[in-house]
Structures are given as C-alpha cells and as structure tokens.
Coordinates of C-alpha atoms in Angstrom, one line a residue:
Chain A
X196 CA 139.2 118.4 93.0
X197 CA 136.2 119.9 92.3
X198 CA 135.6 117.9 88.9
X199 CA 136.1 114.6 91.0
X200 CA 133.9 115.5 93.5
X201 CA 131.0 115.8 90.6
X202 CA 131.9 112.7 89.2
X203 CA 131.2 110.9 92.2
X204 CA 127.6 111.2 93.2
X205 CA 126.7 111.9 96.3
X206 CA 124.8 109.8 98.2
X207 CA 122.4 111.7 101.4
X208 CA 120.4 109.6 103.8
X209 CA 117.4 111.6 105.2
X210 CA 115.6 110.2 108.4
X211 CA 112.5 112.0 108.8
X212 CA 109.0 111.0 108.9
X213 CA 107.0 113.9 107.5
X214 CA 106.1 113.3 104.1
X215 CA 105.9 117.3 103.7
X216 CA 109.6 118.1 105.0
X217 CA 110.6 115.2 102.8
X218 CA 109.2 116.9 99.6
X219 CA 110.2 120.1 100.9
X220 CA 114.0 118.7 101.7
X221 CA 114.4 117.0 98.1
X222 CA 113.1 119.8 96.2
X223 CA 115.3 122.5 98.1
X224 CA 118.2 119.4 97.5
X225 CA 117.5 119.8 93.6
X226 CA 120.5 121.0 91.8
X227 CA 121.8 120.5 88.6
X228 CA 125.5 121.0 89.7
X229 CA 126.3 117.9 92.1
X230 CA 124.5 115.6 91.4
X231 CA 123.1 113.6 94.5
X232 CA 120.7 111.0 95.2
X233 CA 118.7 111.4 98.5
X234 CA 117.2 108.2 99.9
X235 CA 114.6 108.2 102.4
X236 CA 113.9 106.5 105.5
X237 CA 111.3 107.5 107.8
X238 CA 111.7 105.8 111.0
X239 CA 114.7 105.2 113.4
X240 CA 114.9 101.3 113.5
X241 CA 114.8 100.7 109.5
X242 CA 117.8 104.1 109.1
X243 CA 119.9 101.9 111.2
X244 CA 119.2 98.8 109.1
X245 CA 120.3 100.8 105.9
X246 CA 123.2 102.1 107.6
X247 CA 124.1 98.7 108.3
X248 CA 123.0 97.0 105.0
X249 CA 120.9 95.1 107.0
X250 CA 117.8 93.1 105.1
X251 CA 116.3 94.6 102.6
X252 CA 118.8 97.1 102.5
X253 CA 121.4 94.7 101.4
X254 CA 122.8 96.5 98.8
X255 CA 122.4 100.3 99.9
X256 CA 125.4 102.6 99.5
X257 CA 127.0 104.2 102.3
X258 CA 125.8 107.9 102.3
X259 CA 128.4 110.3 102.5
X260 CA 126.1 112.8 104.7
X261 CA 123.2 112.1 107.2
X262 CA 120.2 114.9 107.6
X263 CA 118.4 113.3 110.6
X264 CA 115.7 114.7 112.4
X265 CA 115.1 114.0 116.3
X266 CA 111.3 112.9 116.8
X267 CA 110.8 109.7 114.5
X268 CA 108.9 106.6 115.2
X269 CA 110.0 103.6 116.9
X270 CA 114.0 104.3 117.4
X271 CA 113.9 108.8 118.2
X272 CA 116.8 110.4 116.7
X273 CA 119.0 110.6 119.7
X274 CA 118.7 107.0 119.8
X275 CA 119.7 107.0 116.0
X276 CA 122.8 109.3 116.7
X277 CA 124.2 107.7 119.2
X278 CA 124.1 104.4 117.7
X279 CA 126.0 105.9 114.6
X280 CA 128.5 108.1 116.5
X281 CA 129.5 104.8 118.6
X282 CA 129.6 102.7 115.8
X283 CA 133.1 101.7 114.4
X284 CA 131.8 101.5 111.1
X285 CA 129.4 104.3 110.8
X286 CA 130.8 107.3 113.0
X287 CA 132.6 108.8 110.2
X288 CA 129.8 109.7 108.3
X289 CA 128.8 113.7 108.7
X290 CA 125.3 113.5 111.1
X291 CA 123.5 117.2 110.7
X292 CA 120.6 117.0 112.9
X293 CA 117.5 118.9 111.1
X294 CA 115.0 119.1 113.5
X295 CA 111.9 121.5 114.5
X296 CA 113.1 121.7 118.4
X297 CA 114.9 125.3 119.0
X298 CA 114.6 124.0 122.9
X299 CA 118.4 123.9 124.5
X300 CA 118.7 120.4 125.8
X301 CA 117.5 119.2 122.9
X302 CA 120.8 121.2 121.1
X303 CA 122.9 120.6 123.9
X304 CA 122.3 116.5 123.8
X305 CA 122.7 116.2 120.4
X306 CA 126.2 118.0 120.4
X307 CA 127.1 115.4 123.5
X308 CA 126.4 113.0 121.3
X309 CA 128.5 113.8 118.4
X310 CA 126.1 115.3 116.2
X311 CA 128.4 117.1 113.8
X312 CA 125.9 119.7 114.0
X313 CA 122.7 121.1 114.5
X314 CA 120.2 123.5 112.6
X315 CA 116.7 124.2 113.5
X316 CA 114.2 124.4 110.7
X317 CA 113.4 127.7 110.0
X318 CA 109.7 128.1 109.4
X319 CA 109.8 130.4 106.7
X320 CA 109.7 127.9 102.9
X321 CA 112.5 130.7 101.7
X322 CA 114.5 130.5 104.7
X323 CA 114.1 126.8 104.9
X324 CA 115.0 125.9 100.9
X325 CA 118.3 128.2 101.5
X326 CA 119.1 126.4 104.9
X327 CA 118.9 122.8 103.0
X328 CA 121.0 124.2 100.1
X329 CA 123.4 126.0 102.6
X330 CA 123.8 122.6 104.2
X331 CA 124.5 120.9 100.8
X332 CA 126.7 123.6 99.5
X333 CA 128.8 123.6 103.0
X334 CA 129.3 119.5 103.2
X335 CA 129.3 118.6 99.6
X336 CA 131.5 121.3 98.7
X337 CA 133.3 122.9 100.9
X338 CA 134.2 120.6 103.1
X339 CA 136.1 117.2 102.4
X340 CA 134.3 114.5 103.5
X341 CA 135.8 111.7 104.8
X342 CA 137.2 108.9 102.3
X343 CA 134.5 105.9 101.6
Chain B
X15 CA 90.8 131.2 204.7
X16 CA 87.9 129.2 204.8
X17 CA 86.7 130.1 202.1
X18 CA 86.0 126.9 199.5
X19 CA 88.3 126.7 195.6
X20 CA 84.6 126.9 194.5
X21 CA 81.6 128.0 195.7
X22 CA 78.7 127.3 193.3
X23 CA 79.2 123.3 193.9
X24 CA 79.0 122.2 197.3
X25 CA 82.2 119.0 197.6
X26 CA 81.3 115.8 198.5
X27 CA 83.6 114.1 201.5
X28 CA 83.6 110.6 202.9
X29 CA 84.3 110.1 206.0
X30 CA 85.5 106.5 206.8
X31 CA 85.9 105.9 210.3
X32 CA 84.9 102.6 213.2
X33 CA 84.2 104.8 215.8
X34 CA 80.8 106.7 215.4
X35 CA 81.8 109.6 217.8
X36 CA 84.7 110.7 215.9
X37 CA 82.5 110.5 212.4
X38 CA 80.0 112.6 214.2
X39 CA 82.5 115.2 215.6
X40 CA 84.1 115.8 211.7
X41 CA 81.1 115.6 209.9
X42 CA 79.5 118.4 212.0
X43 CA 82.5 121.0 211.7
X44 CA 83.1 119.8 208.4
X45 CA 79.4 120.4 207.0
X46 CA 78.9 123.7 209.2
X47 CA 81.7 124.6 206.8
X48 CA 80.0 124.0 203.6
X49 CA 80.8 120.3 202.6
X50 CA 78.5 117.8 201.8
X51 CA 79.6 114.5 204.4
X52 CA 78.9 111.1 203.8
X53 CA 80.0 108.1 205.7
X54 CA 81.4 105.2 205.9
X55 CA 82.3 102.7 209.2
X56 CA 84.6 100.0 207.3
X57 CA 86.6 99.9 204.5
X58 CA 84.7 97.6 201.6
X59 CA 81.4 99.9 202.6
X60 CA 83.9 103.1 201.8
X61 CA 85.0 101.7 198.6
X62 CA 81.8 100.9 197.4
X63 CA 80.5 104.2 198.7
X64 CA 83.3 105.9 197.7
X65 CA 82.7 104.1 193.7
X66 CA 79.4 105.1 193.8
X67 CA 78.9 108.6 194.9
X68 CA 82.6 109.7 194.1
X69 CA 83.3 112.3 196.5
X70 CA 86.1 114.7 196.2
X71 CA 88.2 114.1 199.3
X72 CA 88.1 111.0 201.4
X73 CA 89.1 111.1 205.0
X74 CA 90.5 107.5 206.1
X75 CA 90.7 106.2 209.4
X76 CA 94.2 103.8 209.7
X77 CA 92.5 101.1 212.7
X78 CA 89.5 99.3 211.3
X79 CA 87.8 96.0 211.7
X80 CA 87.6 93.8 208.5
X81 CA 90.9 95.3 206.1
X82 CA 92.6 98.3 207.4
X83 CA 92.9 101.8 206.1
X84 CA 95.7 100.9 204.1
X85 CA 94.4 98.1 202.1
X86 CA 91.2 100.3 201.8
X87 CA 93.5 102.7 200.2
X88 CA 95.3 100.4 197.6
X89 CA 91.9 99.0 196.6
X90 CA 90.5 102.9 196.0
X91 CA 93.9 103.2 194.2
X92 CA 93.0 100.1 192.0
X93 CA 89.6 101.6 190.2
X94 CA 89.6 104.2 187.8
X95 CA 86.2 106.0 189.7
X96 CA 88.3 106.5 192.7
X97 CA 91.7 106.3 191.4
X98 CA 92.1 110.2 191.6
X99 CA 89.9 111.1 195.0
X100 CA 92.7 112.7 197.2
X101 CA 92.8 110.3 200.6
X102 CA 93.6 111.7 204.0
X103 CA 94.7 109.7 206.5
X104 CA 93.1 110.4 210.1
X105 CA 94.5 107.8 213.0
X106 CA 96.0 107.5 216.4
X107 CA 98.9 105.8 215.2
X108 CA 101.9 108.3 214.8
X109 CA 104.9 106.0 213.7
X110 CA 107.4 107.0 211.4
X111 CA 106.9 104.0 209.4
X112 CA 103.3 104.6 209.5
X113 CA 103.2 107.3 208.1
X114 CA 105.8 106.6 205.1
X115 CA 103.5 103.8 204.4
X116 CA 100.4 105.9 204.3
X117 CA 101.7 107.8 201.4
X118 CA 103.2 104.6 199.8
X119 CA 100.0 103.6 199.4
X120 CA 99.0 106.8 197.6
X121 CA 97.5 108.6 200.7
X122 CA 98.3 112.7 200.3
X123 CA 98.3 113.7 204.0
X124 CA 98.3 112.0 207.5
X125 CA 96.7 113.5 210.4
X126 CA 96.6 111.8 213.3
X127 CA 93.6 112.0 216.2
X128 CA 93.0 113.5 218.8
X129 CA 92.6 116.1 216.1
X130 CA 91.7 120.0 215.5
X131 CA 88.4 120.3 213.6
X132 CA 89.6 123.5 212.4
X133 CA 93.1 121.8 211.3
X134 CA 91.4 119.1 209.9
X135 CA 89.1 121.8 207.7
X136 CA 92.2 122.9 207.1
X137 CA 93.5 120.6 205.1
X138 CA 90.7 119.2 203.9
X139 CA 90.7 122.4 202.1
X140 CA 93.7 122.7 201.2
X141 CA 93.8 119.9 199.1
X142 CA 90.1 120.3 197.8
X143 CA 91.8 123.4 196.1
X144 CA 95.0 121.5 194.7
X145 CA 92.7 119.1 193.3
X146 CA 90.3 121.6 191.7
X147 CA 93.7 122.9 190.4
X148 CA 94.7 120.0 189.1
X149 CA 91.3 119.0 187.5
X150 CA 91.4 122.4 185.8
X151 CA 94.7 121.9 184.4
X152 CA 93.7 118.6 183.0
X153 CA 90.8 120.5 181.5
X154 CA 93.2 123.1 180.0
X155 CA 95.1 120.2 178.9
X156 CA 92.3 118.6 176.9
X157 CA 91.8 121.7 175.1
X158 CA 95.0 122.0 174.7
X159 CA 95.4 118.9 172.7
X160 CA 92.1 119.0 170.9
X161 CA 93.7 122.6 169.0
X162 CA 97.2 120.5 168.3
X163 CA 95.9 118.2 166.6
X164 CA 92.9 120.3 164.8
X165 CA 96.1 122.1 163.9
X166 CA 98.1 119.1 162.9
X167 CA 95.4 118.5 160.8
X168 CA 95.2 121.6 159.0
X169 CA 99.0 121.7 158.4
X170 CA 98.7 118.1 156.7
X171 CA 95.5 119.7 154.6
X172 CA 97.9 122.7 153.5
X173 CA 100.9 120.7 152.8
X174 CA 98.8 117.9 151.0
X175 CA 97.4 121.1 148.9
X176 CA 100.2 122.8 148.2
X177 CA 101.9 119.4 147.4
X178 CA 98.7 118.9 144.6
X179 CA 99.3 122.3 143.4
X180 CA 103.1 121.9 142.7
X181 CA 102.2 118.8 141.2
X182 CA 99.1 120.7 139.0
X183 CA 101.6 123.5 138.0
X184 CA 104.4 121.1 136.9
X185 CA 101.6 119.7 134.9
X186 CA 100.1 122.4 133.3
X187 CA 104.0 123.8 132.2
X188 CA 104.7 120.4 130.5
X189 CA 101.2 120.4 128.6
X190 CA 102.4 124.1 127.5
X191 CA 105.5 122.8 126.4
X192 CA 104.8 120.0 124.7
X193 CA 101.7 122.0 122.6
X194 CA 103.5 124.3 122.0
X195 CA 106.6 122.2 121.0
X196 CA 104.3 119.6 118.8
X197 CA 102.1 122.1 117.2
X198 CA 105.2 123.9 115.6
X199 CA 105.6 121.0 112.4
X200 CA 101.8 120.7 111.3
X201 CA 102.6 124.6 111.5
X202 CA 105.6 124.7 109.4
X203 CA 103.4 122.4 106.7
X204 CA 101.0 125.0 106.6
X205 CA 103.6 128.2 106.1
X206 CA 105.9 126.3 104.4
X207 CA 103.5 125.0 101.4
X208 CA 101.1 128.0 101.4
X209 CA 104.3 130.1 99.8
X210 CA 105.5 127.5 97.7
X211 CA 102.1 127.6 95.9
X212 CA 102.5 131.0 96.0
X213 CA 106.2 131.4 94.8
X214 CA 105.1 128.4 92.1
X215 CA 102.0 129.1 91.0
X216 CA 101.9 133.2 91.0
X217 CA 102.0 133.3 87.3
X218 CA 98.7 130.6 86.8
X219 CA 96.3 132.2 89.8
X220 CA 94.1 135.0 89.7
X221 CA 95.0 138.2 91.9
X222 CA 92.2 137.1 94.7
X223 CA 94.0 133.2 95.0
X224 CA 97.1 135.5 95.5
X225 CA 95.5 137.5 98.6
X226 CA 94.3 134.3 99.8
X227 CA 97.1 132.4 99.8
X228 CA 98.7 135.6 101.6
X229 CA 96.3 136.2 104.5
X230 CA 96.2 132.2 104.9
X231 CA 100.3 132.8 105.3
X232 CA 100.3 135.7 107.4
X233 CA 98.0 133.6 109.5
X234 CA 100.0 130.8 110.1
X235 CA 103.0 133.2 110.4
X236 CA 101.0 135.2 113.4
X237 CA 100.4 131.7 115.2
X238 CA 103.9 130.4 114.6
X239 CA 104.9 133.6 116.6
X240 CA 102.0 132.7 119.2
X241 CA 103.9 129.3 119.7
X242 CA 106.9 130.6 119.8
X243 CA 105.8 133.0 122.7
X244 CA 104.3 130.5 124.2
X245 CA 107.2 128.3 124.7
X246 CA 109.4 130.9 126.3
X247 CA 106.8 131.6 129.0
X248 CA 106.5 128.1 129.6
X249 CA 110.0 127.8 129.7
X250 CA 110.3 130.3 132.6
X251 CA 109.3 127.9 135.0
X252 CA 111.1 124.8 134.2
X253 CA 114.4 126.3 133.1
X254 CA 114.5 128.5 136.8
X255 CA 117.8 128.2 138.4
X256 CA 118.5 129.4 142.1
X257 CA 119.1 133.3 142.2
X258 CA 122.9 134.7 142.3
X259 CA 124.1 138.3 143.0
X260 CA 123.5 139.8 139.2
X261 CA 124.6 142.9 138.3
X262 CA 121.9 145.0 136.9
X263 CA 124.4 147.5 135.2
X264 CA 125.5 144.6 133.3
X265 CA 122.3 143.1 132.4
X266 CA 120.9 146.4 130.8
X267 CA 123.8 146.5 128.6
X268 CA 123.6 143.0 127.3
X269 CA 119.8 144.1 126.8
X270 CA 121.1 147.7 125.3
X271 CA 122.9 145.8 122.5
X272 CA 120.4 143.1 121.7
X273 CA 118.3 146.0 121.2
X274 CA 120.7 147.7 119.2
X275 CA 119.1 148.0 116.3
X276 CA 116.0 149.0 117.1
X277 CA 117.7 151.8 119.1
X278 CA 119.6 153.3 116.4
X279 CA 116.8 153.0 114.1
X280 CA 114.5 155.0 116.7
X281 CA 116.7 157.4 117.4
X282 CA 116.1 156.9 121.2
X283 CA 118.0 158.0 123.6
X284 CA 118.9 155.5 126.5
X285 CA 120.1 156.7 130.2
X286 CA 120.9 154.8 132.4
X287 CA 120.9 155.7 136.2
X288 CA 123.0 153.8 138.7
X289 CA 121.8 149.8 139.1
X290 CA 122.2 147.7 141.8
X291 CA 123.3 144.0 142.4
X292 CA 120.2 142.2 143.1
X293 CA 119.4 138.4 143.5
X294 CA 118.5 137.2 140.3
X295 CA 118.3 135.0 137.5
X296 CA 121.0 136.3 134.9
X297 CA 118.5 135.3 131.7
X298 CA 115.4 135.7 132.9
X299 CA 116.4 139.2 133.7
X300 CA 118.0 139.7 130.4
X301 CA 114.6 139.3 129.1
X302 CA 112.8 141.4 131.6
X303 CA 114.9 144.7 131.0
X304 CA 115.2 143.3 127.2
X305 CA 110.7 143.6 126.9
X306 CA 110.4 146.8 128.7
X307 CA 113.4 148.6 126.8
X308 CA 111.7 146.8 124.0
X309 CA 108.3 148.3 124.5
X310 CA 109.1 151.8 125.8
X311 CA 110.9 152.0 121.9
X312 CA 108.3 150.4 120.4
X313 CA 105.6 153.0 121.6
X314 CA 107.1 156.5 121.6
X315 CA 105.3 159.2 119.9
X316 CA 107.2 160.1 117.2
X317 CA 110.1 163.0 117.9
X318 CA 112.9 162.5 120.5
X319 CA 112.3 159.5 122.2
X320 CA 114.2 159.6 125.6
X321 CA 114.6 156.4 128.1
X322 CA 115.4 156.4 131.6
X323 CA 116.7 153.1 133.7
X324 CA 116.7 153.6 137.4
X325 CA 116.9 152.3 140.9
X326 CA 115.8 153.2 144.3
X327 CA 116.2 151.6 147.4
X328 CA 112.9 150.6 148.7
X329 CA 113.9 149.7 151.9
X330 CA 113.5 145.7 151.4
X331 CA 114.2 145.3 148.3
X332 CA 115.2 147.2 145.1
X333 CA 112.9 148.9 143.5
X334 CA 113.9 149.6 139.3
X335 CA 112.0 151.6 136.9
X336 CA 112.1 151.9 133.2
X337 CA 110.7 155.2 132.1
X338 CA 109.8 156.6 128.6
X339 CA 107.9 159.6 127.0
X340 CA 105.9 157.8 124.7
X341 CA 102.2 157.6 123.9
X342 CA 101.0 156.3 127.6
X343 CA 98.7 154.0 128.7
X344 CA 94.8 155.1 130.2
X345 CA 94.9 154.4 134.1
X346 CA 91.8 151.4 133.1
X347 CA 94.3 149.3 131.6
X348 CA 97.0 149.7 134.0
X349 CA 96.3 146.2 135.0
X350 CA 94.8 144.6 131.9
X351 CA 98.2 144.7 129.9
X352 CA 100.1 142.0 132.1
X353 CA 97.5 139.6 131.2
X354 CA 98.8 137.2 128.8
X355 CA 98.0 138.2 124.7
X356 CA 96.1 141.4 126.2
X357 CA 96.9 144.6 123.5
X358 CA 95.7 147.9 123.4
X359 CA 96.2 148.8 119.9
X360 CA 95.6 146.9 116.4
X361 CA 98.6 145.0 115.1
X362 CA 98.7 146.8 112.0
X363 CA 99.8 150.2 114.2
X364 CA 101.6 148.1 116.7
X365 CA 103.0 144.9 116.0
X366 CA 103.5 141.9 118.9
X367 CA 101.3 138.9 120.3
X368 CA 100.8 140.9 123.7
X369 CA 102.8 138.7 126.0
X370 CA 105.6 140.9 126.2
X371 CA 104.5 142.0 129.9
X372 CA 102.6 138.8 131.1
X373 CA 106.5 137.4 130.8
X374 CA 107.8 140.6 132.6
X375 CA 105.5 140.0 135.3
X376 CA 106.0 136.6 135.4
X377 CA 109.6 136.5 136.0
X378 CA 109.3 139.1 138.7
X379 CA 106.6 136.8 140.3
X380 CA 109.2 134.4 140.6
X381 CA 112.0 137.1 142.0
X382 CA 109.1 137.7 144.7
X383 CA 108.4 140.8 143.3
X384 CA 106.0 143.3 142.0
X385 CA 105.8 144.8 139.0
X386 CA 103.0 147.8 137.8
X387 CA 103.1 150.9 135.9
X388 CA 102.7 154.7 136.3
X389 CA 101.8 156.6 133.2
X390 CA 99.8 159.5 131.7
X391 CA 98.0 158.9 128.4
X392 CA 99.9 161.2 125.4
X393 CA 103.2 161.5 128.5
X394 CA 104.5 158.8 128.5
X395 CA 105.1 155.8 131.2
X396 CA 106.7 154.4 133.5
X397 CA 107.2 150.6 134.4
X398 CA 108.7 149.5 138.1
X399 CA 109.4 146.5 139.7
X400 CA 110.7 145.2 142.8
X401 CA 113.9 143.0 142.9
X402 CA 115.2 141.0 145.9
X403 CA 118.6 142.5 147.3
X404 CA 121.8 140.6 148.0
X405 CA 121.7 138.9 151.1
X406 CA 118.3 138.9 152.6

C-alpha cells in the first residue's frame, strides 16, 4: 500500500494569501519520501475556480488534501468551506483549516461547517515546520484518502 | 376668627349691587374688617371693573337693571382675568331654583338679604382663605412640575450617557480584538523568519548576527505573548455569559490541576479551606483562582511554599482569599499591580507580561466585586475578593 501511495503523487491545494506562510508551508512540506506537488492559490474566488477547473484552471488536478486558511481576499475561508463541503463534487476532499485565529467561534464554525479539522498556527518556525509535516505525515500516510 | 388667610396683603372685594344703601352698609363692615372694597352698581360696569382691578372675592347682587347677576356671572366665568375670582351671591330672592342656578352658573355661595354683616364677613372670609389655599396649591403644583420634568430631563441625559458609554465600551473591546487578532500574522512573519535565518544560516554569521537575530526573536516572542494577553482580556467582556450557582470547591480543582505542574515542580503545598457556591461565571472563574494560584507559586521565597484557599461569609457576599508565604508585596504598590502590564520585578527574575491581576480584577469587576491584597514584604500575601452569593 504504502509503495502505491508513493507512486501516486500527491497533489495539495493551499489557499492562503501570505507570501511568508506560503514559503514557510512549502518548505516545511519538503520531503524526499512522498513526493507531492503543492499548488498555490491566494484568494477565495480563484481556489474555487481551480476546484472547479474553472478558466484558467482547465486542466488542474483534483488535490487530494486542502490546507486553507480563514482570512483571504475577496471569497473568506468560511465562505470557501462551505462551498466545498456542500458541493457534490468537491466534499470528499480532506479540508484542514490552517489559520492564525485560536478565537472559539472561529473553531467552532469551521467544524459546523465540515472542516475536517482545524489547527492553529503555532507561532514558533519549529513548532510550525513540525505542525505542517505532522499534518502531511497524518493525511498522506496514515490515513486513506478517499478514491479520486 | 376674623382674622384674614393673610395679613401682609390687604384683599380686594367688589361689591356689585343697584341699591346704594346696601353697597354702603357691606362696604363699611367689610373694610372696618381689613378689605379693600370697590364697587360696582350694574353688571357690565362689574365685569369691566372686575377685569381691570381683579379683586379676590366678588359679592353679586341677583336683581339688577341692564343683565342680571346671573348673566354677570357667566360673562366673569367667560374671561380668563376673572375666570377664578370666587363670586358670592347676595339677593332677596330665596327660591330653591334660584339658588341651584346661582351655583350652575359657577357662583360658590348664596346669601340672601336682609343680611348679617358679620355673616356676610363670614363668608367672605371663609372663602378668601379656600382660595388663598387653592392659589397656593397651584403654586406648589407649578414647582412641582418644574422638578419632574428638570428630572425627566436628567434621567434622559443619564440614560442617553450610559447608552453612549455601552456603545464606547463595545467599541473599544472590538478595536482590542481585532488588534490584537490582526497583528498576530505580521508577528508570526517576524518570529517565524528571524529563526529560520538563524537555524539556516548559524554556520555562515558571526557570533554578534547570532545575538541579534536572538534578542530580535525573543522580542517578537515577548509581544506575541503581549497579544496573546491582550486578547483574553478583551475577550472577558464579549464572551460574558449570565452568572449560575458555581461551585467554588470545584473550580479550584480544575485550577489545582491545570496548575499541576507547576505545583509539583515547586513543591508547594496547596490547602484548601471550605468554598462556597457563589454566582458566577464557571470560566472566568477558572481563570481567576487559576492567576492567583498561579502567582502565589510563582513568587514564594524559596523553601516550603505553603498555600491557603479560603472563604468567609461577609455578610452580602462571599468573601475568598488566596494566601501564600512568599516574598510580599510593599503596601505602595498594593494598588499599582492591578493595573494592566504593571510589574514589580525584572523579567529576567520573574517572568510574565503583568496582566495576570488586571484580568483578576477585571472579572471580579464584572461579579460586582472587589478584589485587593493584604501582605507584608519578605511574609508573604494575601489576595481577597468578593463574590456574589446564590440568590441575592
């Protein structure tokens, strides 16, 4: 199982809009085991146009795990979830919302609305780098992910 | 009693009457007595008089040429100036239906001729002092008013205030929020990059770039904590929920094993007295006892650290301390430490952004509350506050 899970790579979607947690999220994401491709949006409206293989995204893969944080431009990434997690098409697909909000409603929304689950960013880089790999380590191996 | 409602003004009467003789009779008792007479022989002259100088009582004769005593009556009735002036009939007539009509008409008394001076005087007097009465009452009356609505007024002032202050202080807690809330990613930047160059970059910078990079982290480390702080006491206020019966007994245990580290690793001993039920905010006052436990471990003096929860009914409300034997605090500062990011010592001996008590004494502002502390510097000290009890 294992073998054919590294044969197949993995394709992440992360919707977040700092430049920094984006460099910070691929190089934590860097691993020579599984190899996965992260692809980058940065605001809610065009995530939901990939999703959807909308123009110009006509020939983007279906990622097989989500990292989406809540305060983006245009579309905010409640909006974002609950579009996916109502979808037919899309509500398979793992959402983990990475955000910088420890506040409860935001935690206790995003649950309501599906989010498969929720991690705050820790501020520490260390703590950070091992949260992004825990994630990858948990959904990419660990867990089965749903079939494409 | 002759004796006149008041005495510093002399009353003015009118005397309307035909018949000179019986003016002349009245007006000489009546003025012997210590009333200003003036008359009148028909009844437009006594209106006009009667609009004019305004007298406080008229006297009305019933029989006269031109319109009679009642029509002279319903036209005094008619304008404002004489509206009120108490009329007394005086005539020969003595009919039943006479003397219904005379107060139809708005007369207050009938007295019919031959008369009595002295009964006459009588009740001249008589309703001189209702009136004075009356006029008084009106007085009071005005006053009366005049403080309702200066009152009314001040109520609406206080209300719109108080509604402008809610309004302020819902305000101000969002703006705390949201900072707070917004400034924690350009924040995480800052840590998060400052020890990647660090963790990168150790083996290609001097010793000095290294201290840099560290006090630059320790900075932004120090402020994320400052945010972090922030937030919660922010958060008091707009996460408040209505107060329930809480056990306290159960709250300092919840506390007692958050803290369970930093009680084993002190060594402190922890008693706890009996605690009441109060009215309270379960979380909030997880956090209260949580600070104060907190603080009496953080500052002992070194050897056996022993700490003391009780409670003592203070009549109207609970009153629970938290006592240690730690390092004390100087009776000038007794105050100074509730203030928000106040601290006695250097971080480097004492670590913590000095809000600690500022919450304390902001969630037992909001249990109506007070909270302040007793202590002796190198004895030790002790923290009270005041807790609402069940069912007041």
């Amino acid at each position: 199982m294992a073998v054919l899970k590294a044969l197949h790579p993995i394709e992440i979607l992360l919707v977040e809009d700092s430049p920094g947690d984006v460099r910070l999220t691929r190089e934590a994401l860097k691993d020579a085991k599984i190899t996965n491709t992260l692809h980058v949006i940065e605001d809610g409206v065009l995530a939901l146009d990939f999703l959807y293989r909308r123009s110009p995204f006509e020939s983007a893969p279906r990622p097989d795990l989500i990292l989406l944080d809540l305060n983006l431009p245009r579309k905010n990434g409640r909006e974002v979830l609950a579009e996916i997690k109502s979808s037919d098409f899309l509500k398979s697909i793992p959402v983990v919302i990475l955000t910088t909000s420890s506040a409860e409603e935001d935690i206790l929304r995003a649950y309501n609305l599906h989010a498969n689950c929720y991690i705050t960013k820790p501020v520490d880089f260390n703590q950070f780098t091992t949260a992004v790999r825990t994630i990858k380590d948990f959904w990419l191996t660990i867990v089965t992910l749903p079939p494409k | 009693m002759y004796c006149l409602p008041d005495s510093s003004t002399r009353h003015v009467v009118l005397v309307v009457d035909d018949t000179v003789a019986n003016v002349a009779v009245l007006a000489e008792h009546l003025s012997a007595n210590g009333l200003e007479i003036i008359v009148a022989q028909n009844g437009e002259e006594s209106v006009e008089r009667a609009r004019f100088a305004k007298p406080d009582l008229i006297l009305l004769d019933i029989m006269m040429p031109g319109i009679d005593g009642f029509e002279t009556c319903r036209r005094l009735k008619s304008y404002r100036e004489t509206r009120d002036i108490p009329v007394i009939f005086t005539t020969a007539l003595a009919d039943i239906g006479d003397k219904v009509k005379a107060y139809e008409v708005g007369g207050v008394d009938y007295i019919t001729k031959p008369f009595h001076v002295e009964e006459v005087f009588a009740r001249v007097n008589a309703h001189l002092a209702l009136q004075a009465m009356q006029r008084a009452m009106a007085a009071q009356n005005r006053l009366l008013q005049q403080e309702i609505a200066a009152r009314s007024a001040a109520e609406e002032v206080l209300a719109c205030r108080t509604k402008e202050l809610a309004r302020s202080n819902a305000e101000l807690e969002q703006l705390a929020y949201v900072a707070s809330h917004d400034l924690q990613e350009p924040l995480r930047m800052i840590t998060s990059y400052l020890q990647l160059l660090d963790q990168r970059y150790t083996n290609r910078i001097d010793a000095d770039a290294t201290e840099f990079i560290a006090f630059a982290v320790d900075g932004a480390k120090r402020m994320q904590t400052l945010i972090d702080d922030l937030l919660t006491y922010s958060r008091l206020g707009s996460r408040a929920r209505p107060l329930q019966p809480t056990s306290c007994a159960d709250i300092v245990s919840d506390a007692l094993l958050c803290l369970r580290a930093a009680i084993e690793d002190s060594g402190a001993d922890v008693v706890c007295g009996d605690l009441p039920t109060v009215m309270g905010d379960e979380r909030q006052l997880l956090q209260l006892f949580q600070n104060l436990i907190a603080n009496a471990i953080k500052f002992g003096k070194g050897g056996a650290q022993v700490i003391r929860i009780d409670a003592e009914d203070a009549g109207s409300a609970w009153c629970l301390s938290v006592r240690d034997n730690g390092i004390g605090i100087a009776p000038e500062y007794f105050e100074r430490i509730f203030v928000m990011f106040q601290r006695l010592h250097t971080r480097a001996k004492y670590p913590g952004t000095g809000i600690g008590l500022a919450l304390c004494k902001r969630i037992v502002d909001h249990h109506q509350g007070r909270i302040w502390v007793e202590s002796e510097l190198g004895q030790g000290s002790v923290f009270k506050f005041t807790l609402p009890k069940v069912g007041d």
